[in-house]
mmCIF file of C-alpha atoms and ligand atoms in Angstrom:
data_model
loop_
_atom_site.group_PDB
_atom_site.id
_atom_site.type_symbol
_atom_site.label_atom_id
_atom_site.label_comp_id
_atom_site.label_asym_id
_atom_site.label_seq_id
_atom_site.Cartn_x
_atom_site.Cartn_y
_atom_site.Cartn_z
ATOM 1 C CA UNK S 1 -75.847 -77.181 90.827
ATOM 2 C CA UNK S 2 -73.375 -79.494 89.099
ATOM 3 C CA UNK S 3 -71.106 -81.030 91.683
ATOM 4 C CA UNK S 4 -68.004 -82.036 89.691
ATOM 5 C CA UNK S 5 -67.457 -85.174 91.777
ATOM 6 C CA UNK S 6 -71.142 -86.204 91.714
ATOM 7 C CA UNK S 7 -72.659 -84.665 88.548
ATOM 8 C CA UNK S 8 -75.981 -86.475 88.846
ATOM 9 C CA UNK S 9 -76.414 -85.988 92.573
ATOM 10 C CA UNK S 10 -79.113 -83.708 94.028
ATOM 11 C CA UNK S 11 -78.128 -82.214 97.381
ATOM 12 C CA UNK S 12 -81.206 -81.495 99.530
ATOM 13 C CA UNK S 13 -79.632 -81.261 102.967
ATOM 14 C CA UNK S 14 -78.794 -77.573 103.446
ATOM 15 C CA UNK S 15 -80.079 -77.684 107.035
ATOM 16 C CA UNK S 16 -77.066 -79.942 107.750
ATOM 17 C CA UNK S 17 -74.560 -77.919 105.728
ATOM 18 C CA UNK S 18 -74.242 -75.857 102.544
ATOM 19 C CA UNK S 19 -71.763 -75.559 99.675
ATOM 20 C CA UNK S 20 -69.280 -72.693 100.138
ATOM 21 C CA UNK S 21 -69.956 -69.927 97.595
ATOM 22 C CA UNK S 22 -67.140 -69.189 95.095
ATOM 23 C CA UNK S 23 -66.970 -65.535 96.198
ATOM 24 C CA UNK S 24 -66.472 -66.720 99.790
ATOM 25 C CA UNK S 25 -63.662 -69.089 98.786
ATOM 26 C CA UNK S 26 -61.987 -66.327 96.746
ATOM 27 C CA UNK S 27 -62.019 -63.976 99.709
ATOM 28 C CA UNK S 28 -60.616 -66.651 102.050
ATOM 29 C CA UNK S 29 -57.748 -67.882 99.857
ATOM 30 C CA UNK S 30 -55.213 -65.074 100.510
ATOM 31 C CA UNK S 31 -55.623 -65.752 104.245
ATOM 32 C CA UNK S 32 -54.686 -69.387 103.731
ATOM 33 C CA UNK S 33 -51.582 -68.355 101.797
ATOM 34 C CA UNK S 34 -49.694 -65.077 101.944
ATOM 35 C CA UNK S 35 -51.752 -63.240 104.596
ATOM 36 C CA UNK S 36 -50.831 -65.371 107.557
ATOM 37 C CA UNK S 37 -50.108 -62.747 110.219
ATOM 38 C CA UNK S 38 -51.522 -63.098 113.708
ATOM 39 C CA UNK S 39 -54.177 -60.361 114.199
ATOM 40 C CA UNK S 40 -52.676 -59.600 117.630
ATOM 41 C CA UNK S 41 -49.244 -58.763 116.136
ATOM 42 C CA UNK S 42 -48.272 -55.122 115.856
ATOM 43 C CA UNK S 43 -46.396 -55.407 112.509
ATOM 44 C CA UNK S 44 -47.768 -55.043 108.994
ATOM 45 C CA UNK S 45 -48.739 -58.735 108.708
ATOM 46 C CA UNK S 46 -50.735 -58.566 111.927
ATOM 47 C CA UNK S 47 -52.394 -55.278 111.050
ATOM 48 C CA UNK S 48 -53.453 -56.733 107.700
ATOM 49 C CA UNK S 49 -55.291 -59.703 109.244
ATOM 50 C CA UNK S 50 -56.666 -57.566 112.096
ATOM 51 C CA UNK S 51 -58.258 -55.300 109.456
ATOM 52 C CA UNK S 52 -59.787 -58.337 107.716
ATOM 53 C CA UNK S 53 -61.221 -59.624 111.018
ATOM 54 C CA UNK S 54 -62.634 -56.165 111.712
ATOM 55 C CA UNK S 55 -64.357 -56.037 108.311
ATOM 56 C CA UNK S 56 -65.821 -59.522 108.823
ATOM 57 C CA UNK S 57 -67.135 -58.537 112.248
ATOM 58 C CA UNK S 58 -68.823 -55.517 110.693
ATOM 59 C CA UNK S 59 -70.461 -57.682 108.022
ATOM 60 C CA UNK S 60 -71.812 -60.162 110.587
ATOM 61 C CA UNK S 61 -73.138 -57.286 112.717
ATOM 62 C CA UNK S 62 -74.865 -55.694 109.711
ATOM 63 C CA UNK S 63 -76.641 -58.906 108.753
ATOM 64 C CA UNK S 64 -78.367 -59.134 112.146
ATOM 65 C CA UNK S 65 -78.927 -55.419 112.727
ATOM 66 C CA UNK S 66 -76.446 -55.164 115.615
ATOM 67 C CA UNK S 67 -75.574 -51.574 116.452
ATOM 68 C CA UNK S 68 -71.849 -52.261 116.766
ATOM 69 C CA UNK S 69 -69.357 -54.829 115.477
ATOM 70 C CA UNK S 70 -68.055 -54.857 119.066
ATOM 71 C CA UNK S 71 -71.123 -56.988 119.896
ATOM 72 C CA UNK S 72 -69.895 -59.915 117.774
ATOM 73 C CA UNK S 73 -67.739 -62.592 119.430
ATOM 74 C CA UNK S 74 -66.291 -65.124 116.991
ATOM 75 C CA UNK S 75 -66.470 -68.766 118.067
ATOM 76 C CA UNK S 76 -65.756 -72.144 116.460
ATOM 77 C CA UNK S 77 -69.407 -72.432 115.372
ATOM 78 C CA UNK S 78 -72.978 -72.575 116.587
ATOM 79 C CA UNK S 79 -72.275 -75.230 119.211
ATOM 80 C CA UNK S 80 -69.627 -73.152 120.941
ATOM 81 C CA UNK S 81 -71.735 -69.989 120.651
ATOM 82 C CA UNK S 82 -74.599 -71.772 122.443
ATOM 83 C CA UNK S 83 -72.275 -73.112 125.150
ATOM 84 C CA UNK S 84 -70.779 -69.669 125.663
ATOM 85 C CA UNK S 85 -74.192 -67.998 125.832
ATOM 86 C CA UNK S 86 -75.706 -70.484 128.260
ATOM 87 C CA UNK S 87 -72.786 -71.113 130.561
ATOM 88 C CA UNK S 88 -71.176 -67.690 130.252
ATOM 89 C CA UNK S 89 -74.394 -65.787 130.933
ATOM 90 C CA UNK S 90 -76.011 -68.101 133.505
ATOM 91 C CA UNK S 91 -72.864 -68.317 135.655
ATOM 92 C CA UNK S 92 -72.293 -64.576 135.488
ATOM 93 C CA UNK S 93 -75.869 -63.738 136.496
ATOM 94 C CA UNK S 94 -75.778 -66.280 139.329
ATOM 95 C CA UNK S 95 -72.538 -64.888 140.699
ATOM 96 C CA UNK S 96 -74.085 -61.432 140.981
ATOM 97 C CA UNK S 97 -77.577 -62.597 142.013
ATOM 98 C CA UNK S 98 -77.388 -66.086 143.623
ATOM 99 C CA UNK S 99 -81.203 -66.338 143.797
ATOM 100 C CA UNK S 100 -81.328 -66.425 139.981
ATOM 101 C CA UNK S 101 -80.808 -70.145 139.721
ATOM 102 C CA UNK S 102 -83.189 -71.183 136.953
ATOM 103 C CA UNK S 103 -82.880 -71.608 133.189
ATOM 104 C CA UNK S 104 -85.841 -72.028 130.864
ATOM 105 C CA UNK S 105 -85.482 -73.583 127.441
ATOM 106 C CA UNK S 106 -87.735 -75.525 125.073
ATOM 107 C CA UNK S 107 -88.117 -79.244 124.513
ATOM 108 C CA UNK S 108 -87.212 -78.934 120.808
ATOM 109 C CA UNK S 109 -83.792 -77.257 121.071
ATOM 110 C CA UNK S 110 -80.735 -78.573 119.289
ATOM 111 C CA UNK S 111 -78.432 -80.733 121.403
ATOM 112 C CA UNK S 112 -76.001 -77.810 121.363
ATOM 113 C CA UNK S 113 -78.420 -76.119 123.790
ATOM 114 C CA UNK S 114 -79.849 -79.153 125.595
ATOM 115 C CA UNK S 115 -76.441 -80.594 126.517
ATOM 116 C CA UNK S 116 -74.962 -77.418 128.063
ATOM 117 C CA UNK S 117 -78.273 -77.072 129.938
ATOM 118 C CA UNK S 118 -77.746 -80.580 131.329
ATOM 119 C CA UNK S 119 -74.274 -79.572 132.397
ATOM 120 C CA UNK S 120 -75.632 -76.476 134.137
ATOM 121 C CA UNK S 121 -78.242 -78.631 135.855
ATOM 122 C CA UNK S 122 -75.447 -80.903 137.145
ATOM 123 C CA UNK S 123 -73.805 -77.732 138.443
ATOM 124 C CA UNK S 124 -76.874 -76.811 140.511
ATOM 125 C CA UNK S 125 -79.155 -74.834 138.174
ATOM 126 C CA UNK S 126 -82.832 -75.721 137.848
ATOM 127 C CA UNK S 127 -83.654 -76.262 134.167
ATOM 128 C CA UNK S 128 -87.210 -76.254 132.804
ATOM 129 C CA UNK S 129 -88.176 -77.342 129.275
ATOM 130 C CA UNK S 130 -91.244 -75.698 127.766
ATOM 131 C CA UNK S 131 -93.581 -77.949 125.760
ATOM 132 C CA UNK S 132 -94.552 -77.192 122.145
ATOM 133 C CA UNK S 133 -97.740 -77.474 120.093
ATOM 134 C CA UNK S 134 -98.064 -80.296 117.567
ATOM 135 C CA UNK S 135 -96.727 -77.842 114.992
ATOM 136 C CA UNK S 136 -93.595 -77.287 117.056
ATOM 137 C CA UNK S 137 -94.445 -73.872 118.415
ATOM 138 C CA UNK S 138 -93.563 -72.596 121.899
ATOM 139 C CA UNK S 139 -96.593 -70.858 123.421
ATOM 140 C CA UNK S 140 -95.668 -67.470 124.945
ATOM 141 C CA UNK S 141 -98.344 -68.081 127.627
ATOM 142 C CA UNK S 142 -96.414 -71.184 128.797
ATOM 143 C CA UNK S 143 -93.338 -69.025 129.302
ATOM 144 C CA UNK S 144 -95.384 -66.386 131.086
ATOM 145 C CA UNK S 145 -96.817 -69.004 133.470
ATOM 146 C CA UNK S 146 -93.482 -70.467 134.476
ATOM 147 C CA UNK S 147 -91.403 -67.295 134.630
ATOM 148 C CA UNK S 148 -90.341 -65.975 138.029
ATOM 149 C CA UNK S 149 -87.692 -63.757 139.566
ATOM 150 C CA UNK S 150 -85.533 -66.878 139.976
ATOM 151 C CA UNK S 151 -84.944 -67.129 136.228
ATOM 152 C CA UNK S 152 -81.481 -66.114 135.022
ATOM 153 C CA UNK S 153 -81.839 -66.994 131.360
ATOM 154 C CA UNK S 154 -84.395 -68.083 128.770
ATOM 155 C CA UNK S 155 -83.071 -69.833 125.657
ATOM 156 C CA UNK S 156 -85.490 -70.511 122.801
ATOM 157 C CA UNK S 157 -84.324 -71.274 119.261
ATOM 158 C CA UNK S 158 -85.266 -68.887 116.435
ATOM 159 C CA UNK S 159 -86.141 -71.651 113.978
ATOM 160 C CA UNK S 160 -86.046 -75.389 114.432
ATOM 161 C CA UNK S 161 -83.460 -77.431 112.519
ATOM 162 C CA UNK S 162 -85.787 -80.387 111.866
ATOM 163 C CA UNK S 163 -89.188 -78.916 111.119
ATOM 164 C CA UNK S 164 -88.242 -75.298 110.297
ATOM 165 C CA UNK S 165 -90.849 -73.680 112.564
ATOM 166 C CA UNK S 166 -90.079 -70.043 113.404
ATOM 167 C CA UNK S 167 -90.785 -69.165 117.033
ATOM 168 C CA UNK S 168 -92.606 -66.005 118.220
ATOM 169 C CA UNK S 169 -89.315 -64.482 119.374
ATOM 170 C CA UNK S 170 -90.568 -60.914 119.834
ATOM 171 C CA UNK S 171 -93.254 -61.992 122.319
ATOM 172 C CA UNK S 172 -90.900 -64.379 124.108
ATOM 173 C CA UNK S 173 -88.260 -61.661 124.587
ATOM 174 C CA UNK S 174 -90.822 -59.223 125.952
ATOM 175 C CA UNK S 175 -92.126 -61.735 128.493
ATOM 176 C CA UNK S 176 -88.585 -62.739 129.526
ATOM 177 C CA UNK S 177 -87.553 -59.153 130.181
ATOM 178 C CA UNK S 178 -90.575 -58.589 132.422
ATOM 179 C CA UNK S 179 -88.929 -61.000 134.883
ATOM 180 C CA UNK S 180 -85.565 -59.284 134.544
ATOM 181 C CA UNK S 181 -84.064 -62.374 132.888
ATOM 182 C CA UNK S 182 -81.792 -62.599 129.828
ATOM 183 C CA UNK S 183 -82.986 -63.921 126.472
ATOM 184 C CA UNK S 184 -80.772 -66.086 124.257
ATOM 185 C CA UNK S 185 -81.773 -67.499 120.896
ATOM 186 C CA UNK S 186 -80.041 -70.138 118.794
ATOM 187 C CA UNK S 187 -80.479 -68.574 115.349
ATOM 188 C CA UNK S 188 -78.209 -71.031 113.523
ATOM 189 C CA UNK S 189 -80.992 -72.135 111.157
ATOM 190 C CA UNK S 190 -82.658 -68.750 110.738
ATOM 191 C CA UNK S 191 -79.949 -66.094 110.444
ATOM 192 C CA UNK S 192 -79.113 -65.161 106.857
ATOM 193 C CA UNK S 193 -82.338 -66.756 105.611
ATOM 194 C CA UNK S 194 -84.962 -64.478 107.124
ATOM 195 C CA UNK S 195 -84.575 -60.852 108.279
ATOM 196 C CA UNK S 196 -83.491 -60.648 111.921
ATOM 197 C CA UNK S 197 -82.866 -57.422 113.792
ATOM 198 C CA UNK S 198 -81.430 -58.029 117.248
ATOM 199 C CA UNK S 199 -81.894 -54.380 118.186
ATOM 200 C CA UNK S 200 -85.593 -54.094 117.418
ATOM 201 C CA UNK S 201 -86.244 -57.539 118.917
ATOM 202 C CA UNK S 202 -84.245 -56.562 122.022
ATOM 203 C CA UNK S 203 -82.392 -59.896 122.035
ATOM 204 C CA UNK S 204 -79.567 -60.218 124.592
ATOM 205 C CA UNK S 205 -77.600 -63.120 123.104
ATOM 206 C CA UNK S 206 -77.831 -64.844 119.726
ATOM 207 C CA UNK S 207 -75.867 -67.765 118.234
ATOM 208 C CA UNK S 208 -74.829 -67.939 114.573
ATOM 209 C CA UNK S 209 -73.061 -70.481 112.397
ATOM 210 C CA UNK S 210 -71.299 -69.938 109.080
ATOM 211 C CA UNK S 211 -71.715 -73.283 107.347
ATOM 212 C CA UNK S 212 -75.509 -73.056 107.200
ATOM 213 C CA UNK S 213 -75.277 -69.955 104.979
ATOM 214 C CA UNK S 214 -72.705 -70.980 102.373
ATOM 215 C CA UNK S 215 -69.702 -70.099 104.510
ATOM 216 C CA UNK S 216 -66.919 -72.395 105.783
ATOM 217 C CA UNK S 217 -67.327 -74.868 108.648
ATOM 218 C CA UNK S 218 -65.824 -74.413 112.094
ATOM 219 C CA UNK S 219 -66.684 -70.756 112.507
ATOM 220 C CA UNK S 220 -69.632 -68.935 114.040
ATOM 221 C CA UNK S 221 -70.380 -66.116 116.421
ATOM 222 C CA UNK S 222 -72.250 -65.070 119.496
ATOM 223 C CA UNK S 223 -74.006 -61.709 119.454
ATOM 224 C CA UNK S 224 -73.760 -60.152 122.927
ATOM 225 C CA UNK S 225 -75.802 -57.029 123.659
ATOM 226 C CA UNK S 226 -73.730 -54.007 124.754
ATOM 227 C CA UNK S 227 -72.987 -53.729 128.478
ATOM 228 C CA UNK S 228 -73.923 -57.359 129.060
ATOM 229 C CA UNK S 229 -71.215 -59.186 130.950
ATOM 230 C CA UNK S 230 -70.715 -62.903 130.328
ATOM 231 C CA UNK S 231 -67.990 -65.200 131.648
ATOM 232 C CA UNK S 232 -65.600 -66.832 129.170
ATOM 233 C CA UNK S 233 -65.620 -70.616 128.850
ATOM 234 C CA UNK S 234 -62.255 -70.708 127.053
ATOM 235 C CA UNK S 235 -59.472 -68.905 128.879
ATOM 236 C CA UNK S 236 -56.153 -67.806 127.452
ATOM 237 C CA UNK S 237 -54.646 -64.829 125.646
ATOM 238 C CA UNK S 238 -57.678 -62.559 125.971
ATOM 239 C CA UNK S 239 -58.791 -62.345 122.335
ATOM 240 C CA UNK S 240 -62.394 -61.324 121.543
ATOM 241 C CA UNK S 241 -62.435 -58.920 124.524
ATOM 242 C CA UNK S 242 -61.476 -61.707 126.937
ATOM 243 C CA UNK S 243 -64.716 -63.554 126.171
ATOM 244 C CA UNK S 244 -63.192 -66.142 123.803
ATOM 245 C CA UNK S 245 -59.458 -66.625 123.890
ATOM 246 C CA UNK S 246 -57.428 -68.291 121.148
ATOM 247 C CA UNK S 247 -55.759 -66.993 117.991
ATOM 248 C CA UNK S 248 -58.516 -66.049 115.584
ATOM 249 C CA UNK S 249 -59.430 -68.437 112.743
ATOM 250 C CA UNK S 250 -58.750 -65.682 110.218
ATOM 251 C CA UNK S 251 -59.639 -67.540 106.964
ATOM 252 C CA UNK S 252 -62.833 -68.848 108.599
ATOM 253 C CA UNK S 253 -63.766 -65.428 109.977
ATOM 254 C CA UNK S 254 -63.133 -63.779 106.590
ATOM 255 C CA UNK S 255 -65.262 -66.429 104.843
ATOM 256 C CA UNK S 256 -68.036 -66.140 107.405
ATOM 257 C CA UNK S 257 -68.035 -62.343 107.040
ATOM 258 C CA UNK S 258 -68.346 -62.613 103.260
ATOM 259 C CA UNK S 259 -71.098 -65.241 103.553
ATOM 260 C CA UNK S 260 -73.039 -62.866 105.860
ATOM 261 C CA UNK S 261 -72.592 -59.955 103.459
ATOM 262 C CA UNK S 262 -73.882 -62.039 100.545
ATOM 263 C CA UNK S 263 -76.762 -63.536 102.548
ATOM 264 C CA UNK S 264 -77.786 -60.037 103.630
ATOM 265 C CA UNK S 265 -77.610 -58.582 100.108
ATOM 266 C CA UNK S 266 -79.392 -61.523 98.499
ATOM 267 C CA UNK S 267 -81.924 -62.383 101.178
ATOM 268 C CA UNK S 268 -85.013 -61.331 99.250
ATOM 269 C CA UNK S 269 -83.989 -63.347 96.222
ATOM 270 C CA UNK S 270 -83.014 -66.305 98.440
ATOM 271 C CA UNK S 271 -86.379 -66.237 100.167
ATOM 272 C CA UNK S 272 -88.309 -66.132 96.905
ATOM 273 C CA UNK S 273 -86.245 -68.647 94.968
ATOM 274 C CA UNK S 274 -85.646 -71.256 97.672
ATOM 275 C CA UNK S 275 -89.216 -71.061 98.997
ATOM 276 C CA UNK S 276 -90.545 -71.523 95.449
ATOM 277 C CA UNK S 277 -88.574 -74.772 95.063
ATOM 278 C CA UNK S 278 -89.722 -75.929 98.476
ATOM 279 C CA UNK S 279 -93.378 -75.084 97.827
ATOM 280 C CA UNK S 280 -93.273 -76.867 94.484
ATOM 281 C CA UNK S 281 -91.979 -80.019 96.206
ATOM 282 C CA UNK S 282 -94.510 -79.773 99.049
ATOM 283 C CA UNK S 283 -97.414 -79.414 96.635
ATOM 284 C CA UNK S 284 -96.395 -82.360 94.476
ATOM 285 C CA UNK S 285 -95.492 -84.659 97.376
ATOM 286 C CA UNK S 286 -98.805 -84.090 99.158
ATOM 287 C CA UNK S 287 -100.710 -84.587 95.894
ATOM 288 C CA UNK S 288 -98.794 -87.571 94.521
ATOM 289 C CA UNK S 289 -97.773 -89.615 97.559
ATOM 290 C CA UNK S 290 -100.728 -91.089 99.463
ATOM 291 C CA UNK S 291 -100.742 -90.757 103.241
ATOM 292 C CA UNK S 292 -98.009 -88.166 103.229
ATOM 293 C CA UNK S 293 -98.086 -85.251 105.628
ATOM 294 C CA UNK S 294 -96.211 -81.973 105.972
ATOM 295 C CA UNK S 295 -95.008 -81.319 109.516
ATOM 296 C CA UNK S 296 -94.581 -77.932 111.175
ATOM 297 C CA UNK S 297 -96.258 -74.677 110.243
ATOM 298 C CA UNK S 298 -97.169 -73.710 106.680
ATOM 299 C CA UNK S 299 -96.480 -70.003 107.073
ATOM 300 C CA UNK S 300 -93.998 -69.362 109.885
ATOM 301 C CA UNK S 301 -91.348 -71.625 108.449
ATOM 302 C CA UNK S 302 -87.813 -70.949 107.194
ATOM 303 C CA UNK S 303 -87.673 -70.862 103.367
ATOM 304 C CA UNK S 304 -85.426 -73.897 102.895
ATOM 305 C CA UNK S 305 -87.264 -76.498 105.008
ATOM 306 C CA UNK S 306 -89.814 -79.166 104.112
ATOM 307 C CA UNK S 307 -90.443 -81.953 106.618
ATOM 308 C CA UNK S 308 -92.717 -84.890 105.821
ATOM 309 C CA UNK S 309 -94.097 -88.037 107.379
ATOM 310 C CA UNK S 310 -94.752 -91.066 105.172
ATOM 311 C CA UNK S 311 -96.583 -93.675 107.194
ATOM 312 C CA UNK S 312 -95.473 -97.249 106.606
ATOM 313 C CA UNK S 313 -91.929 -96.239 105.669
ATOM 314 C CA UNK S 314 -88.776 -96.299 107.749
ATOM 315 C CA UNK S 315 -87.027 -92.939 107.376
ATOM 316 C CA UNK S 316 -83.545 -94.482 107.604
ATOM 317 C CA UNK S 317 -84.383 -96.912 104.769
ATOM 318 C CA UNK S 318 -85.789 -94.000 102.809
ATOM 319 C CA UNK S 319 -82.566 -91.991 103.177
ATOM 320 C CA UNK S 320 -80.494 -94.964 102.016
ATOM 321 C CA UNK S 321 -82.762 -95.586 99.000
ATOM 322 C CA UNK S 322 -82.742 -91.893 98.104
ATOM 323 C CA UNK S 323 -78.952 -91.852 98.400
ATOM 324 C CA UNK S 324 -78.677 -94.869 96.067
ATOM 325 C CA UNK S 325 -80.821 -92.921 93.605
ATOM 326 C CA UNK S 326 -78.732 -89.733 93.783
ATOM 327 C CA UNK S 327 -80.668 -87.677 96.331
ATOM 328 C CA UNK S 328 -79.061 -86.458 99.581
ATOM 329 C CA UNK S 329 -81.713 -85.967 102.267
ATOM 330 C CA UNK S 330 -82.041 -86.461 106.014
ATOM 331 C CA UNK S 331 -84.431 -87.706 108.659
ATOM 332 C CA UNK S 332 -83.650 -84.712 110.858
ATOM 333 C CA UNK S 333 -80.665 -83.488 112.806
ATOM 334 C CA UNK S 334 -77.329 -84.669 111.371
ATOM 335 C CA UNK S 335 -75.859 -84.407 114.869
ATOM 336 C CA UNK S 336 -78.393 -86.839 116.366
ATOM 337 C CA UNK S 337 -77.543 -89.557 113.839
ATOM 338 C CA UNK S 338 -74.356 -90.368 115.760
ATOM 339 C CA UNK S 339 -76.401 -90.810 118.936
ATOM 340 C CA UNK S 340 -78.831 -93.178 117.171
ATOM 341 C CA UNK S 341 -81.801 -91.735 119.026
ATOM 342 C CA UNK S 342 -85.337 -90.945 117.970
ATOM 343 C CA UNK S 343 -86.092 -87.314 117.258
ATOM 344 C CA UNK S 344 -86.811 -85.543 120.555
ATOM 345 C CA UNK S 345 -88.360 -82.739 118.487
ATOM 346 C CA UNK S 346 -91.047 -84.947 116.943
ATOM 347 C CA UNK S 347 -91.584 -86.671 120.292
ATOM 348 C CA UNK S 348 -92.199 -83.296 121.931
ATOM 349 C CA UNK S 349 -94.708 -82.520 119.154
ATOM 350 C CA UNK S 350 -96.667 -85.608 120.221
ATOM 351 C CA UNK S 351 -95.807 -87.813 117.242
ATOM 352 C CA UNK S 352 -96.298 -91.576 117.574
ATOM 353 C CA UNK S 353 -93.402 -94.000 117.106
ATOM 354 C CA UNK S 354 -94.625 -94.774 113.586
ATOM 355 C CA UNK S 355 -94.906 -91.094 112.670
ATOM 356 C CA UNK S 356 -91.402 -90.374 113.935
ATOM 357 C CA UNK S 357 -89.943 -93.370 112.128
ATOM 358 C CA UNK S 358 -91.504 -92.339 108.808
ATOM 359 C CA UNK S 359 -90.160 -88.805 108.730
ATOM 360 C CA UNK S 360 -87.988 -87.104 106.140
ATOM 361 C CA UNK S 361 -86.416 -83.642 105.940
ATOM 362 C CA UNK S 362 -85.658 -82.067 102.582
ATOM 363 C CA UNK S 363 -83.787 -78.783 102.774
ATOM 364 C CA UNK S 364 -83.072 -76.621 99.742
ATOM 365 C CA UNK S 365 -80.583 -73.972 98.685
ATOM 366 C CA UNK S 366 -79.609 -71.511 95.967
ATOM 367 C CA UNK S 367 -77.575 -74.244 94.271
ATOM 368 C CA UNK S 368 -80.708 -76.306 93.501
ATOM 369 C CA UNK S 369 -82.557 -76.115 90.189
ATOM 370 C CA UNK S 370 -86.137 -76.830 89.195
ATOM 371 C CA UNK S 371 -84.961 -79.923 87.269
ATOM 372 C CA UNK S 372 -83.294 -81.242 90.403
ATOM 373 C CA UNK S 373 -86.350 -80.915 92.598
ATOM 374 C CA UNK S 374 -88.543 -82.482 89.892
ATOM 375 C CA UNK S 375 -86.174 -85.448 89.858
ATOM 376 C CA UNK S 376 -86.277 -85.577 93.663
ATOM 377 C CA UNK S 377 -90.091 -85.765 93.745
ATOM 378 C CA UNK S 378 -90.152 -88.499 91.135
ATOM 379 C CA UNK S 379 -87.516 -90.595 92.919
ATOM 380 C CA UNK S 380 -89.221 -90.019 96.278
ATOM 381 C CA UNK S 381 -92.631 -91.153 94.979
ATOM 382 C CA UNK S 382 -91.123 -94.314 93.508
ATOM 383 C CA UNK S 383 -88.993 -95.158 96.539
ATOM 384 C CA UNK S 384 -91.807 -94.614 99.060
ATOM 385 C CA UNK S 385 -93.983 -96.971 97.006
ATOM 386 C CA UNK S 386 -91.218 -99.594 96.850
ATOM 387 C CA UNK S 387 -90.603 -99.449 100.592
ATOM 388 C CA UNK S 388 -94.302 -99.641 101.427
ATOM 389 C CA UNK S 389 -94.498 -102.696 99.198
ATOM 390 C CA UNK S 390 -91.956 -104.381 101.457
ATOM 391 C CA UNK S 391 -93.892 -103.473 104.591
ATOM 392 C CA UNK S 392 -95.887 -106.232 106.366
ATOM 393 C CA UNK S 393 -98.708 -103.670 106.631
ATOM 394 C CA UNK S 394 -98.587 -102.736 102.968
ATOM 395 C CA UNK S 395 -102.314 -103.115 102.337
ATOM 396 C CA UNK S 396 -102.826 -100.225 104.765
ATOM 397 C CA UNK S 397 -100.728 -97.823 102.713
ATOM 398 C CA UNK S 398 -100.961 -98.950 99.111
ATOM 399 C CA UNK S 399 -104.716 -98.836 98.549
ATOM 400 C CA UNK S 400 -104.669 -95.322 97.129
ATOM 401 C CA UNK S 401 -101.580 -95.992 95.015
ATOM 402 C CA UNK S 402 -102.526 -98.982 92.925
HETATM 403 C C1 LIG H 501 -80.255 -75.208 115.490
HETATM 404 C C2 LIG H 501 -78.807 -75.553 115.506
HETATM 405 N N1 LIG H 501 -78.032 -75.116 116.514
HETATM 406 C C3 LIG H 501 -76.733 -75.375 116.585
HETATM 407 C C4 LIG H 501 -76.108 -76.126 115.607
HETATM 408 C C5 LIG H 501 -74.638 -76.398 115.712
HETATM 409 O O1 LIG H 501 -73.930 -75.506 114.871
HETATM 410 P P1 LIG H 501 -72.430 -75.861 114.424
HETATM 411 O O2 LIG H 501 -72.539 -76.994 113.459
HETATM 412 O O3 LIG H 501 -71.926 -74.603 113.773
HETATM 413 O O4 LIG H 501 -71.683 -76.194 115.648
HETATM 414 C C6 LIG H 501 -76.864 -76.627 114.539
HETATM 415 C C7 LIG H 501 -76.240 -77.479 113.516
HETATM 416 O O5 LIG H 501 -76.873 -78.287 112.870
HETATM 417 C C8 LIG H 501 -78.250 -76.314 114.473
HETATM 418 O O6 LIG H 501 -79.013 -76.746 113.479
#
């Protein structure tokens, strides 16, 4: 895609955020201008925006196979949806059944799950983190072994934001329900990219975010199964059925709804096109760059993700060099960059310090072209070679390249 401000730049960081589709912008614009009514108002202006919010809710529900739009609670994004799911559900269960004092999650969750879990632990809950395989997979048998009647909630992400591995959600839900516990999944990286049906999977709570699927930032949703009570974490005027108060972000909700409709309609094409770009890059990188490795699973992986390790290279240096050469990429979670910490995901997968340091995530989207990804591979090959040349251990990595 030609970005008017950066015509030569190749954006390969859709796991961090995506460009907003023109059709989404067009649908949002009236709600930033003349359609400014508060959806709670009784007059014409209010009814107009309330109708738009209703349509958006329906579109979000349809994308995930929810049986009713009533099951969608709009939030300020994936982070808030995760906080609401974890705190709102765990506290509510504990109030009714004080013996249910345990939460199970995985060791590769996004901080938007790990941090609220820490908070719940400070508040008296017992929190257990399941390990993963070296491909980043949660083993259902590990959940089965640890599960007991004390568990209030299990929270396992649908697909990982760094390595793209898709978890065996169906099995995990089944096991969770055997212990009469609730199942939440953070589907921020998966929803809109692969088919998800909350009804057939029997999921209780699921978090979504708009800006990962070509919608605007600052808007997301929590799917809440019918008849499941959760406590609010934001109190006020009682919007969103008293679960999430605050005047609705109408332009954001409208944009998110449109992005869901488009993602749903175009999913097959998205899967084929984006995965073909990704697979082309994976094949060339593994063939052309010595001592490169693909991380995560080959098959059960979201279509837009490729995650590599290049031994002898510092991932941060690689990102800077790629940026100088017109390629936007990432070492992993954009959110963790601020915390300046090593990837807890790769650590949990058993990676060594050197393997973690040399990692790179490329994530693709519908805006990318074949020419762009060809350029990216060529720049990447050259830059990895240059950086290895600067390494004190260069003889270890350059033998196959010279
Ligand atoms: C897996 C996952 N969960 C949650 C979030 C947070 O979503 P948001 O940016 O909408 O708050 C992200 C964002 O990167 C994510 O990748």
